[in-house]
Amino acid sequence: MAQADNLSEALKKLKLASADSATDSVESCLDCLLKALAHNNANASEKVQEMGVLSLLPTLLAPQSSCTPKVANIIAEVAKNEFMRSPCVEAGLIPPLVQLLHSKDQEVLLQTGRALGNICYDSHEGRSAVDQAGGAQIVAGHIKSLSQNTDPDNGKLLTVFCGMLMNYSNENDSLQAQLINMGVIPTLVKLLGLHSDNTALTEMCLIAFGNLAELESSKEQFASTNIAEELVRLFQKQAEHEKKEMIFEVLAPLAENDVIKLQLVEAGLVECLLDVVTHTVNGERDEDVAQLKTASDLMVLLLLGDESMQKLFDAGKGSVFERVLSWVPSHNHQLQLAGALAIANFARNDGNCIQMVESGIVQKLLELLDRHVEEGNVTVQHAALSALRNLAIPVVNKAKMLSAGVSDTVLKFLPSEMPPVQFKLLGTLRMLIDTQADAADQLGTNSKLVERLVEWCEAKDHAGVMGESNRLLSALIRHSKSKDVVKTVIQGAGVKHLVVMAMSEHMIMQNEALVALGLIAGLDLVGAEKDFVGAGLVQVLHKLLSDERTAPEIKYNSMILICAVMGSEPLHKEVQGLAFIDVVSKLRSHENKTVSHQASLTEQRLTAQS
């Protein structure tokens, strides 16, 4: 109770003394208030608010007064309470505080920096007022001029100033952009290099980088500094998990930039990451699991840049490449995942893919998938299938991968109910059978596969799966050119889906559909007749030929298909009923020579059979 009474007395005295400008009695009142704040900050702050003391403080913040550091300290203390921040702004404290930033007195600067930083913390009003008073520019200037001085007292001031800019701009894009335009990033990077022994300042810089790095516009500025070297050097010095995590949180957004990816690789980050993996792979503690995940994820992120990936691949002889490959057979799911994703990223050009298939990677991926048929980790399945799909792109790899049994392993995942796995499975099979007639024949006569494709062709909730199923169905027919495959597709009720696919918004899919339908008509028109009629094939072709926006090759393939179905009586009748001759004769004057030539042939065919 005595403390509260003393405080009330002191605040009353303070009101009187500040009116008389009696410095001594003001000082003792301020001491009493600081004591009360140290004892119970929230209660003392409420009292200050109730008694209207805040409005006295602007006059006590005179640059020459000996009380000034104490007054700024009091403001810093009361502004630790959320309910006091707006009142501090309303009492007009920001402009005099910002003026104090021009002081030469270290203690005044320190307490002023704290006061402004605390008022800005999570307070829109605080930030706005500091912005209007131009406080951030002055603080940024101080940081720049002080950054070379490694004196310990100076380090404390720098930490407070960095903290103030952090609170000022945290989660506010426009204020962060303002700091970036002021050139704060190069200054902070220099600080990190010169003051790496100052833990508090280093942490403040890292938090600031983490915030600013989220902004796209910051990446170019970061790329023009030596941030990569500084962060890697700092990372190598850290033993504690928390510190490493802090650095990771800055590295992840920065590594999204391709220029910085390469800088990080050249600065030796990869070796640090591989070390983390080695030390945490068998760890049971939560922090080991977290570090392993972060390090391996970051490794995969570095491989997304073409230059950084190629540097690490190093013609397939890179030690990093070999280490990452050893992750695939690991017993740790996180490493299996990262290893498979890394292979998918290395497999982004034909040269790398050919070399990797020769080195026997396919076998490792198949063994990994076999381990996940039963225990089914979806992310690992998805990553391993992605890697196989990419490896299957070069023509020379297809036959090798087929004879290694890739399609058999991939088919084990047909029962999967996970759209991402379904999508990659379809893409892998489509890549494998491209130009491979025997494989297309073998898969195309697999009625289980065709049934599943037809089912997925109706997966309206998953456009990707739907599109890939249609494309694989068409590819099985186009690459096998086999009557047995056509029969399997007809029996599996796949024809109608290819007719719908001919109306796709993607020209490549329209074309694939029309070529497959042409082969169906050529190889088993009798068997497909009912489905062609039921799916409205003739109407679809009429639409494609009448629409001026249809691409020339689609028009060409549509006319080929019209000629192919004329051998069927019901389809022939539909063609006559829709007056195709008018549409086709118009196309004789089409600017594309192939189209106009095919129009003449089609017109002759229609006339002869009418």
Coordinates of C-alpha atoms in Angstrom, one line a residue:
M1 CA 0.0 0.0 0.0
A2 CA 2.8 2.3 1.0
Q3 CA 4.3 2.0 -2.5
A4 CA 1.0 3.1 -4.1
D5 CA 0.6 6.1 -1.7
N6 CA 4.1 7.2 -2.4
L7 CA 3.5 6.9 -6.1
S8 CA 0.3 9.0 -6.0
E9 CA 2.2 11.6 -3.9
A10 CA 5.1 11.6 -6.3
L11 CA 2.8 12.0 -9.3
K12 CA 1.0 14.9 -7.7
K13 CA 4.3 16.5 -6.9
L14 CA 5.5 15.9 -10.4
K15 CA 2.5 17.8 -11.8
L16 CA 3.3 20.8 -9.6
A17 CA 7.0 20.7 -10.0
S18 CA 6.8 20.4 -13.8
A19 CA 4.7 23.5 -13.8
D20 CA 7.3 25.4 -11.8
S21 CA 10.2 23.6 -13.7
A22 CA 11.8 22.8 -10.4
T23 CA 14.4 20.3 -11.6
D24 CA 15.5 18.8 -8.3
S25 CA 12.0 17.9 -7.1
V26 CA 11.1 16.7 -10.7
E27 CA 14.1 14.3 -10.6
S28 CA 13.1 12.8 -7.2
C29 CA 9.5 12.3 -8.5
L30 CA 10.9 10.6 -11.6
D31 CA 13.1 8.3 -9.5
C32 CA 10.1 7.3 -7.4
L33 CA 8.0 6.6 -10.6
L34 CA 10.8 4.4 -12.1
K35 CA 11.0 2.5 -8.8
A36 CA 7.2 1.9 -8.9
L37 CA 7.4 0.8 -12.5
A38 CA 10.2 -1.7 -11.6
H39 CA 8.0 -3.0 -8.8
N40 CA 4.7 -3.4 -10.7
N41 CA 4.8 -2.0 -14.2
A42 CA 1.1 -2.5 -15.1
N43 CA -0.3 -0.9 -11.9
A44 CA 2.1 2.0 -12.0
S45 CA 1.3 2.6 -15.7
E46 CA -2.5 2.6 -14.9
K47 CA -1.8 5.2 -12.2
V48 CA 0.2 7.4 -14.7
Q49 CA -2.7 7.2 -17.1
E50 CA -5.4 7.9 -14.5
M51 CA -3.6 11.0 -13.2
G52 CA -3.0 12.5 -16.6
V53 CA 0.8 12.5 -16.2
L54 CA 1.6 11.5 -19.9
S55 CA 0.6 15.0 -21.1
L56 CA 3.3 16.6 -18.8
L57 CA 6.1 14.5 -20.3
P58 CA 6.5 16.3 -23.7
T59 CA 7.7 19.4 -22.0
L60 CA 10.1 17.3 -19.8
L61 CA 11.7 15.9 -22.9
A62 CA 13.8 19.0 -23.6
P63 CA 17.1 18.1 -25.3
Q64 CA 19.2 20.1 -22.7
S65 CA 17.5 18.9 -19.5
S66 CA 19.3 16.5 -17.2
C67 CA 15.9 14.7 -16.6
T68 CA 15.5 13.7 -20.3
P69 CA 17.0 10.2 -20.2
K70 CA 14.9 9.3 -17.1
V71 CA 11.7 10.6 -18.8
A72 CA 12.5 8.6 -22.0
N73 CA 13.2 5.6 -19.8
I74 CA 9.8 6.0 -18.1
I75 CA 8.0 6.2 -21.5
A76 CA 9.9 3.1 -22.6
E77 CA 8.7 1.3 -19.4
V78 CA 5.0 2.3 -19.6
A79 CA 4.9 1.5 -23.3
K80 CA 5.7 -2.2 -22.5
N81 CA 1.9 -2.3 -21.7
E82 CA -0.3 -2.6 -24.8
F83 CA -3.0 -0.3 -23.2
M84 CA -0.4 2.5 -22.9
R85 CA 0.8 2.7 -26.5
S86 CA -2.1 4.7 -28.0
P87 CA -2.2 7.1 -25.0
C88 CA 1.5 7.8 -25.5
V89 CA 0.8 8.8 -29.1
E90 CA -2.2 10.8 -28.1
A91 CA -0.2 12.7 -25.5
G92 CA 2.1 13.9 -28.3
L93 CA 5.2 12.1 -27.1
I94 CA 6.4 11.0 -30.6
P95 CA 7.6 14.3 -32.1
P96 CA 9.7 15.3 -29.1
L97 CA 11.2 11.8 -28.9
V98 CA 12.1 11.8 -32.5
Q99 CA 13.8 15.2 -32.0
L100 CA 15.9 13.6 -29.2
L101 CA 17.3 11.2 -31.8
H102 CA 19.5 14.2 -32.9
S103 CA 21.2 14.2 -29.4
K104 CA 24.8 13.3 -29.0
D105 CA 24.3 11.8 -25.5
Q106 CA 24.5 8.0 -25.6
E107 CA 22.1 7.5 -22.7
V108 CA 19.5 9.8 -24.2
L109 CA 19.8 7.9 -27.6
L110 CA 19.5 4.6 -25.8
Q111 CA 16.4 5.4 -23.8
T112 CA 14.8 7.3 -26.8
G113 CA 15.3 4.2 -29.0
R114 CA 13.7 2.0 -26.4
A115 CA 10.8 4.3 -25.9
L116 CA 10.1 4.6 -29.7
G117 CA 10.6 0.8 -30.2
N118 CA 8.1 -0.1 -27.4
I119 CA 5.5 2.4 -28.6
C120 CA 5.7 0.9 -32.1
Y121 CA 5.4 -2.7 -30.9
D122 CA 2.2 -4.1 -32.5
S123 CA 0.7 -0.6 -32.6
H124 CA -0.6 0.9 -35.8
E125 CA -0.9 4.4 -34.2
G126 CA 2.7 4.2 -32.9
R127 CA 4.1 3.3 -36.2
S128 CA 2.1 5.9 -38.1
A129 CA 3.2 8.7 -35.7
V130 CA 6.9 7.6 -36.0
D131 CA 6.5 7.4 -39.8
Q132 CA 5.0 10.9 -39.9
A133 CA 7.8 12.3 -37.7
G134 CA 10.5 10.7 -39.9
G135 CA 11.9 8.7 -37.0
A136 CA 13.0 5.6 -39.0
Q137 CA 15.2 7.6 -41.4
I138 CA 17.2 9.1 -38.4
V139 CA 17.6 5.7 -36.7
A140 CA 18.7 4.1 -40.0
G141 CA 21.3 6.9 -40.4
H142 CA 22.5 6.3 -36.8
I143 CA 22.9 2.5 -37.5
K144 CA 24.9 3.3 -40.6
S145 CA 27.3 5.7 -39.0
L146 CA 27.7 3.6 -35.8
S147 CA 28.1 0.2 -37.6
Q148 CA 31.9 0.5 -37.8
N149 CA 32.4 1.1 -34.1
T150 CA 32.8 -2.2 -32.1
D151 CA 32.8 -0.6 -28.7
P152 CA 30.5 -2.7 -26.3
D153 CA 28.4 0.4 -25.3
N154 CA 27.9 1.1 -28.9
G155 CA 26.8 -2.5 -29.5
K156 CA 24.0 -2.0 -27.0
L157 CA 22.8 1.1 -28.7
L158 CA 22.9 -0.6 -32.1
T159 CA 20.8 -3.5 -30.7
V160 CA 18.2 -1.0 -29.4
F161 CA 18.1 0.8 -32.7
C162 CA 17.8 -2.4 -34.8
G163 CA 15.0 -3.5 -32.4
M164 CA 13.2 -0.2 -32.9
L165 CA 13.2 -0.6 -36.7
M166 CA 12.0 -4.2 -36.3
N167 CA 9.1 -3.2 -34.2
Y168 CA 8.4 -0.3 -36.5
S169 CA 8.1 -2.4 -39.7
N170 CA 7.1 -5.9 -38.4
E171 CA 4.5 -7.5 -40.7
N172 CA 3.9 -4.2 -42.4
D173 CA 4.8 -4.4 -46.1
S174 CA 4.8 -0.7 -46.9
L175 CA 7.0 0.2 -43.9
Q176 CA 9.4 -2.7 -44.7
A177 CA 9.6 -1.5 -48.3
Q178 CA 10.4 2.0 -46.9
L179 CA 13.3 0.5 -44.9
I180 CA 14.5 -1.4 -48.0
N181 CA 14.4 1.8 -50.0
M182 CA 16.5 3.6 -47.3
G183 CA 19.2 1.0 -47.9
V184 CA 18.9 -0.7 -44.5
I185 CA 19.8 -4.2 -45.8
P186 CA 23.4 -3.6 -46.8
T187 CA 24.0 -1.8 -43.5
L188 CA 22.5 -4.7 -41.5
V189 CA 24.6 -7.2 -43.4
K190 CA 27.8 -5.2 -42.6
L191 CA 26.7 -5.1 -38.9
L192 CA 26.4 -8.9 -38.9
G193 CA 29.9 -9.3 -40.3
L194 CA 31.5 -6.8 -37.9
H195 CA 29.6 -7.7 -34.7
S196 CA 29.2 -11.4 -35.0
D197 CA 30.5 -11.8 -31.4
N198 CA 27.6 -9.7 -30.0
T199 CA 24.9 -12.2 -29.5
A200 CA 22.0 -9.8 -28.8
L201 CA 22.9 -7.7 -31.9
T202 CA 23.3 -10.7 -34.1
E203 CA 19.9 -12.0 -33.1
M204 CA 18.3 -8.7 -33.8
C205 CA 19.9 -8.6 -37.3
L206 CA 18.6 -12.1 -38.0
I207 CA 15.1 -11.3 -36.9
A208 CA 15.2 -8.2 -39.1
F209 CA 16.5 -10.2 -42.1
G210 CA 13.8 -12.8 -41.5
N211 CA 11.1 -10.1 -41.7
L212 CA 12.6 -8.2 -44.7
A213 CA 13.4 -11.4 -46.7
E214 CA 9.7 -12.2 -47.0
L215 CA 9.4 -9.2 -49.3
E216 CA 10.2 -9.9 -53.0
S217 CA 11.8 -6.5 -53.4
S218 CA 14.4 -7.2 -50.8
K219 CA 15.9 -10.2 -52.6
E220 CA 17.8 -8.1 -55.2
Q221 CA 19.3 -6.0 -52.4
F222 CA 20.3 -9.0 -50.4
A223 CA 21.8 -10.6 -53.6
S224 CA 24.1 -7.5 -54.0
T225 CA 25.6 -8.0 -50.5
N226 CA 27.7 -10.8 -49.0
I227 CA 24.8 -12.0 -46.9
A228 CA 25.4 -15.6 -48.1
E229 CA 29.0 -15.7 -46.7
E230 CA 28.0 -14.0 -43.5
L231 CA 25.1 -16.3 -42.7
V232 CA 27.2 -19.4 -43.5
R233 CA 30.1 -18.2 -41.4
L234 CA 27.6 -17.5 -38.5
F235 CA 26.0 -20.9 -39.0
Q236 CA 29.4 -22.7 -38.7
K237 CA 30.0 -21.0 -35.3
Q238 CA 26.7 -22.0 -33.8
A239 CA 26.3 -25.0 -31.4
E240 CA 22.8 -24.3 -30.1
H241 CA 19.7 -25.6 -31.8
E242 CA 17.7 -22.3 -31.4
K243 CA 20.5 -20.2 -33.0
K244 CA 20.7 -22.6 -36.0
E245 CA 16.9 -22.4 -36.3
M246 CA 17.1 -18.6 -36.4
I247 CA 19.6 -18.7 -39.2
F248 CA 17.5 -21.3 -41.1
E249 CA 14.5 -19.0 -40.9
V250 CA 16.4 -16.4 -42.8
L251 CA 18.0 -18.8 -45.2
A252 CA 14.7 -20.4 -46.4
P253 CA 13.1 -17.2 -47.8
L254 CA 16.4 -16.0 -49.2
A255 CA 17.2 -19.3 -50.9
E256 CA 14.0 -18.8 -53.0
N257 CA 16.1 -16.4 -55.1
D258 CA 18.2 -18.1 -57.8
V259 CA 21.1 -15.7 -57.5
I260 CA 21.3 -16.1 -53.7
K261 CA 21.0 -19.9 -54.1
L262 CA 24.2 -20.0 -56.1
Q263 CA 25.9 -17.6 -53.6
L264 CA 24.9 -19.9 -50.7
V265 CA 26.3 -23.0 -52.6
E266 CA 29.5 -21.1 -53.3
A267 CA 29.7 -20.0 -49.6
G268 CA 29.6 -23.6 -48.5
L269 CA 26.1 -23.9 -47.1
V270 CA 25.7 -27.3 -48.6
E271 CA 28.5 -28.8 -46.5
C272 CA 26.9 -27.3 -43.4
L273 CA 23.6 -28.9 -44.3
L274 CA 25.2 -32.3 -44.9
D275 CA 26.9 -32.0 -41.5
V276 CA 23.5 -31.2 -39.8
V277 CA 22.0 -34.3 -41.5
T278 CA 24.9 -36.5 -40.3
H279 CA 24.6 -35.3 -36.7
T280 CA 20.8 -35.5 -36.5
V281 CA 19.8 -38.5 -38.6
N282 CA 19.8 -41.0 -35.7
G283 CA 18.7 -38.4 -33.1
E284 CA 15.6 -39.1 -31.1
R285 CA 15.1 -35.5 -29.7
D286 CA 12.5 -33.2 -31.2
E287 CA 15.1 -30.7 -32.1
D288 CA 17.1 -33.3 -34.1
V289 CA 14.0 -34.2 -36.1
A290 CA 13.3 -30.5 -36.7
Q291 CA 16.8 -29.7 -37.8
L292 CA 17.0 -32.8 -40.0
K293 CA 13.8 -31.7 -41.8
T294 CA 14.9 -28.1 -42.1
A295 CA 18.4 -28.9 -43.4
S296 CA 17.2 -31.5 -46.0
D297 CA 14.3 -29.3 -47.2
L298 CA 16.8 -26.4 -47.6
M299 CA 19.1 -28.7 -49.6
V300 CA 16.2 -29.5 -52.0
L301 CA 15.4 -25.8 -52.3
L302 CA 19.0 -25.0 -53.4
L303 CA 18.6 -27.6 -56.1
L304 CA 15.6 -25.7 -57.6
G305 CA 18.0 -23.2 -59.2
D306 CA 19.5 -24.3 -62.5
E307 CA 23.0 -23.0 -61.9
S308 CA 23.2 -24.1 -58.3
M309 CA 21.8 -27.6 -59.2
Q310 CA 24.3 -28.0 -62.1
K311 CA 27.2 -26.9 -59.9
L312 CA 26.3 -29.5 -57.3
F313 CA 25.6 -32.2 -59.9
D314 CA 29.2 -31.6 -61.2
A315 CA 28.8 -34.0 -64.1
G316 CA 27.4 -36.7 -61.8
K317 CA 30.7 -36.8 -59.9
G318 CA 29.8 -34.2 -57.3
S319 CA 30.4 -35.4 -53.7
V320 CA 27.2 -33.6 -52.8
F321 CA 25.3 -35.5 -55.5
E322 CA 26.6 -38.8 -54.2
R323 CA 25.8 -37.9 -50.5
V324 CA 22.2 -37.0 -51.4
L325 CA 21.8 -40.2 -53.4
S326 CA 22.8 -42.2 -50.3
W327 CA 19.7 -40.7 -48.6
V328 CA 17.3 -42.7 -50.8
P329 CA 18.0 -46.1 -49.1
S330 CA 18.0 -44.5 -45.7
H331 CA 15.6 -45.7 -43.0
N332 CA 14.5 -42.2 -42.3
H333 CA 11.4 -41.0 -44.2
Q334 CA 12.4 -37.4 -44.2
L335 CA 15.8 -38.3 -45.8
Q336 CA 14.1 -40.7 -48.3
L337 CA 11.8 -37.9 -49.3
A338 CA 14.6 -35.3 -49.6
G339 CA 16.7 -37.8 -51.6
A340 CA 13.9 -38.5 -54.1
L341 CA 13.1 -34.8 -54.4
A342 CA 16.7 -34.1 -55.0
I343 CA 16.9 -36.7 -57.8
A344 CA 13.8 -35.1 -59.4
N345 CA 15.5 -31.7 -59.3
F346 CA 18.8 -33.0 -60.7
A347 CA 16.7 -34.7 -63.4
R348 CA 15.8 -31.4 -65.1
N349 CA 17.9 -31.8 -68.2
D350 CA 18.5 -34.7 -70.6
G351 CA 22.2 -34.9 -69.9
N352 CA 21.8 -35.3 -66.2
C353 CA 18.9 -37.8 -66.7
I354 CA 20.9 -40.0 -69.1
Q355 CA 23.9 -40.1 -66.7
M356 CA 21.7 -40.9 -63.7
V357 CA 19.9 -43.8 -65.3
E358 CA 23.3 -45.2 -66.4
S359 CA 24.5 -44.9 -62.8
G360 CA 21.8 -47.2 -61.5
I361 CA 19.6 -44.7 -59.7
V362 CA 16.4 -46.3 -61.0
Q363 CA 16.9 -49.4 -59.0
K364 CA 17.3 -47.4 -55.8
L365 CA 14.0 -45.5 -56.5
L366 CA 12.2 -48.8 -57.3
E367 CA 13.4 -50.3 -54.0
L368 CA 12.2 -47.2 -52.2
L369 CA 8.8 -47.4 -53.8
D370 CA 8.5 -51.1 -53.0
R371 CA 9.1 -50.2 -49.3
H372 CA 6.2 -47.7 -49.5
V373 CA 3.6 -49.9 -51.2
E374 CA 2.5 -51.2 -47.8
E375 CA 3.7 -48.6 -45.3
G376 CA 2.5 -46.0 -47.8
N377 CA 4.1 -42.6 -47.0
V378 CA 2.3 -40.5 -49.6
T379 CA 4.9 -37.7 -49.8
V380 CA 7.7 -40.3 -50.4
Q381 CA 5.6 -42.1 -53.1
H382 CA 4.9 -38.8 -54.8
A383 CA 8.6 -37.7 -54.7
A384 CA 9.9 -41.0 -56.0
L385 CA 7.3 -41.1 -58.8
S386 CA 8.3 -37.5 -59.7
A387 CA 11.9 -38.5 -60.0
L388 CA 11.0 -41.5 -62.2
R389 CA 8.8 -39.3 -64.4
N390 CA 11.6 -36.8 -65.0
L391 CA 14.2 -39.6 -65.6
A392 CA 11.9 -41.1 -68.3
I393 CA 11.8 -38.0 -70.5
P394 CA 14.9 -38.6 -72.6
V395 CA 14.1 -41.2 -75.4
V396 CA 17.3 -43.3 -74.6
N397 CA 16.2 -43.8 -71.0
K398 CA 12.7 -45.2 -71.8
A399 CA 13.6 -48.8 -72.9
K400 CA 16.2 -49.1 -70.1
M401 CA 13.7 -48.0 -67.5
L402 CA 11.0 -50.3 -68.9
S403 CA 13.4 -53.3 -68.8
A404 CA 14.3 -52.4 -65.2
G405 CA 10.7 -53.0 -64.4
V406 CA 9.6 -49.4 -63.7
S407 CA 6.1 -49.9 -65.1
D408 CA 5.4 -53.0 -62.9
T409 CA 6.4 -51.1 -59.8
V410 CA 4.4 -48.0 -60.7
L411 CA 1.3 -50.2 -61.3
K412 CA 1.4 -51.3 -57.7
F413 CA 0.1 -47.8 -56.8
L414 CA -3.0 -48.1 -59.0
P415 CA -5.2 -48.6 -55.9
S416 CA -4.0 -45.4 -54.4
E417 CA -6.7 -42.9 -53.4
M418 CA -4.3 -40.0 -53.2
P419 CA -4.7 -37.5 -56.1
P420 CA -1.0 -36.4 -56.0
V421 CA 0.2 -40.0 -56.3
Q422 CA -2.4 -40.8 -59.0
F423 CA -1.2 -37.7 -60.9
K424 CA 2.5 -38.7 -60.8
L425 CA 1.7 -42.3 -61.6
L426 CA -0.1 -41.3 -64.7
G427 CA 2.6 -38.9 -65.8
T428 CA 5.3 -41.5 -65.3
L429 CA 3.5 -44.1 -67.4
R430 CA 2.8 -41.6 -70.1
M431 CA 6.5 -40.6 -70.3
L432 CA 7.6 -44.3 -70.4
I433 CA 5.4 -45.4 -73.3
D434 CA 6.1 -42.4 -75.5
T435 CA 7.5 -44.0 -78.8
Q436 CA 7.6 -47.4 -77.0
A437 CA 5.0 -49.5 -79.0
D438 CA 5.5 -52.8 -77.0
A439 CA 5.1 -51.2 -73.7
A440 CA 2.1 -49.3 -74.9
D441 CA 0.6 -52.5 -76.1
Q442 CA 1.3 -54.3 -72.9
L443 CA -0.2 -51.6 -70.7
G444 CA -3.0 -50.9 -73.1
T445 CA -4.3 -54.4 -72.9
N446 CA -4.2 -54.4 -69.1
S447 CA -7.9 -54.1 -68.4
K448 CA -7.4 -53.2 -64.7
L449 CA -5.3 -50.2 -65.7
V450 CA -7.8 -49.1 -68.4
E451 CA -10.7 -49.5 -66.0
R452 CA -8.9 -47.3 -63.4
L453 CA -8.1 -44.7 -66.1
V454 CA -11.7 -44.5 -67.2
E455 CA -12.7 -44.0 -63.5
W456 CA -10.1 -41.2 -63.2
C457 CA -11.3 -39.6 -66.4
E458 CA -14.4 -38.7 -64.3
A459 CA -12.5 -37.2 -61.4
K460 CA -14.0 -33.8 -61.8
D461 CA -12.6 -32.6 -58.4
H462 CA -9.1 -33.2 -59.6
A463 CA -8.5 -31.6 -62.9
G464 CA -4.9 -32.7 -63.1
V465 CA -5.7 -36.4 -62.6
M466 CA -8.6 -36.1 -65.0
G467 CA -6.4 -34.5 -67.7
E468 CA -3.5 -37.0 -67.2
S469 CA -5.9 -40.0 -67.4
N470 CA -7.3 -38.8 -70.7
R471 CA -3.8 -38.2 -72.0
L472 CA -2.6 -41.7 -71.0
L473 CA -5.7 -43.4 -72.5
S474 CA -5.0 -41.6 -75.8
A475 CA -1.2 -42.3 -75.6
L476 CA -1.8 -46.1 -75.1
I477 CA -3.7 -46.1 -78.4
R478 CA -1.4 -43.7 -80.3
H479 CA 1.9 -45.4 -79.4
S480 CA 0.7 -49.0 -79.7
K481 CA -1.5 -48.6 -82.8
S482 CA -2.9 -52.0 -81.7
K483 CA -6.3 -53.4 -82.4
D484 CA -6.2 -55.3 -79.0
V485 CA -5.6 -52.0 -77.1
V486 CA -8.4 -50.4 -79.0
K487 CA -10.7 -53.3 -78.1
T488 CA -9.7 -53.0 -74.4
V489 CA -10.5 -49.3 -74.4
I490 CA -13.8 -49.9 -76.1
Q491 CA -14.7 -52.6 -73.6
G492 CA -13.6 -50.4 -70.7
A493 CA -16.0 -47.6 -71.9
G494 CA -13.1 -45.2 -72.6
V495 CA -14.2 -44.0 -76.0
K496 CA -16.6 -41.3 -74.7
H497 CA -13.9 -39.7 -72.7
L498 CA -11.7 -39.3 -75.7
V499 CA -14.6 -37.6 -77.5
V500 CA -14.9 -35.2 -74.6
M501 CA -11.2 -34.6 -74.6
A502 CA -11.4 -33.5 -78.3
M503 CA -13.2 -30.4 -77.0
S504 CA -10.5 -29.6 -74.4
E505 CA -9.3 -26.0 -74.0
H506 CA -5.7 -27.3 -74.5
M507 CA -4.8 -27.8 -78.1
I508 CA -2.3 -30.5 -77.4
M509 CA -5.0 -32.5 -75.7
Q510 CA -7.5 -32.0 -78.5
N511 CA -4.9 -33.2 -81.0
E512 CA -4.0 -36.3 -79.0
A513 CA -7.7 -37.2 -78.7
L514 CA -8.4 -36.8 -82.4
V515 CA -5.4 -38.9 -83.4
A516 CA -6.5 -41.7 -81.0
L517 CA -10.1 -41.5 -82.2
G518 CA -8.8 -41.8 -85.8
L519 CA -6.9 -45.0 -84.9
I520 CA -10.0 -46.4 -83.1
A521 CA -12.1 -45.7 -86.3
G522 CA -9.4 -47.2 -88.4
L523 CA -8.8 -50.3 -86.3
D524 CA -12.3 -51.2 -85.0
L525 CA -15.1 -48.9 -86.4
V526 CA -17.7 -51.6 -85.9
G527 CA -16.8 -52.1 -82.2
A528 CA -16.7 -48.3 -81.5
E529 CA -19.8 -47.3 -83.6
K530 CA -22.2 -47.3 -80.7
D531 CA -19.9 -45.3 -78.5
F532 CA -19.2 -42.8 -81.2
V533 CA -22.9 -42.2 -81.7
G534 CA -23.6 -42.1 -77.9
A535 CA -20.9 -39.5 -77.3
G536 CA -22.0 -37.3 -80.2
L537 CA -18.7 -37.5 -82.1
V538 CA -20.1 -36.2 -85.3
Q539 CA -21.5 -33.1 -83.6
V540 CA -18.2 -32.5 -81.9
L541 CA -16.4 -32.6 -85.2
H542 CA -18.9 -30.3 -86.8
K543 CA -18.3 -27.8 -84.0
L544 CA -14.5 -28.0 -84.4
L545 CA -14.7 -27.4 -88.1
S546 CA -17.2 -24.6 -87.9
D547 CA -15.4 -22.6 -85.2
E548 CA -13.0 -20.1 -86.7
R549 CA -10.8 -20.2 -83.6
T550 CA -10.0 -23.9 -84.1
A551 CA -6.3 -24.4 -84.8
P552 CA -5.3 -25.6 -88.3
E553 CA -4.0 -29.0 -87.2
I554 CA -7.2 -29.7 -85.2
K555 CA -9.2 -28.9 -88.4
Y556 CA -7.0 -31.2 -90.4
N557 CA -7.3 -34.1 -87.9
S558 CA -11.1 -33.5 -87.7
M559 CA -11.5 -33.9 -91.4
I560 CA -9.3 -37.1 -91.4
L561 CA -11.7 -38.5 -88.7
I562 CA -14.8 -37.6 -90.7
C563 CA -13.5 -39.6 -93.6
A564 CA -12.6 -42.5 -91.3
V565 CA -16.2 -42.8 -89.8
M566 CA -18.0 -42.6 -93.2
G567 CA -17.8 -46.4 -93.4
S568 CA -20.4 -46.7 -90.6
E569 CA -24.0 -46.3 -91.7
P570 CA -25.4 -44.5 -88.6
L571 CA -22.4 -42.1 -88.5
H572 CA -22.6 -41.5 -92.2
K573 CA -26.3 -40.5 -91.8
E574 CA -25.3 -38.1 -89.0
V575 CA -22.7 -36.5 -91.2
Q576 CA -25.2 -36.0 -94.0
G577 CA -27.8 -34.6 -91.6
L578 CA -25.4 -31.9 -90.4
A579 CA -24.5 -30.5 -93.9
F580 CA -20.8 -31.0 -93.5
I581 CA -20.2 -30.2 -97.2
D582 CA -20.9 -26.5 -96.6
V583 CA -18.4 -26.3 -93.7
V584 CA -15.7 -28.3 -95.6
S585 CA -16.0 -26.5 -98.9
K586 CA -15.4 -23.2 -97.0
L587 CA -12.1 -24.6 -95.7
R588 CA -10.9 -25.2 -99.3
S589 CA -9.8 -21.5 -99.3
H590 CA -8.1 -21.8 -95.8
E591 CA -4.7 -20.0 -95.6
N592 CA -3.1 -23.2 -94.3
K593 CA -2.2 -25.4 -97.4
T594 CA -2.5 -28.7 -95.5
V595 CA -6.0 -27.7 -94.3
S596 CA -7.1 -26.5 -97.8
H597 CA -5.7 -29.7 -99.5
Q598 CA -7.4 -32.0 -96.9
A599 CA -10.7 -30.0 -97.4
S600 CA -10.7 -30.8 -101.1
L601 CA -10.1 -34.5 -100.4
T602 CA -12.8 -34.6 -97.7
E603 CA -15.3 -32.7 -100.0
Q604 CA -14.7 -35.3 -102.8
R605 CA -15.2 -38.1 -100.3
L606 CA -18.5 -36.6 -98.9
T607 CA -19.8 -35.9 -102.4
A608 CA -19.0 -39.4 -103.6
Q609 CA -20.8 -41.0 -100.7
S610 CA -23.8 -38.7 -100.5

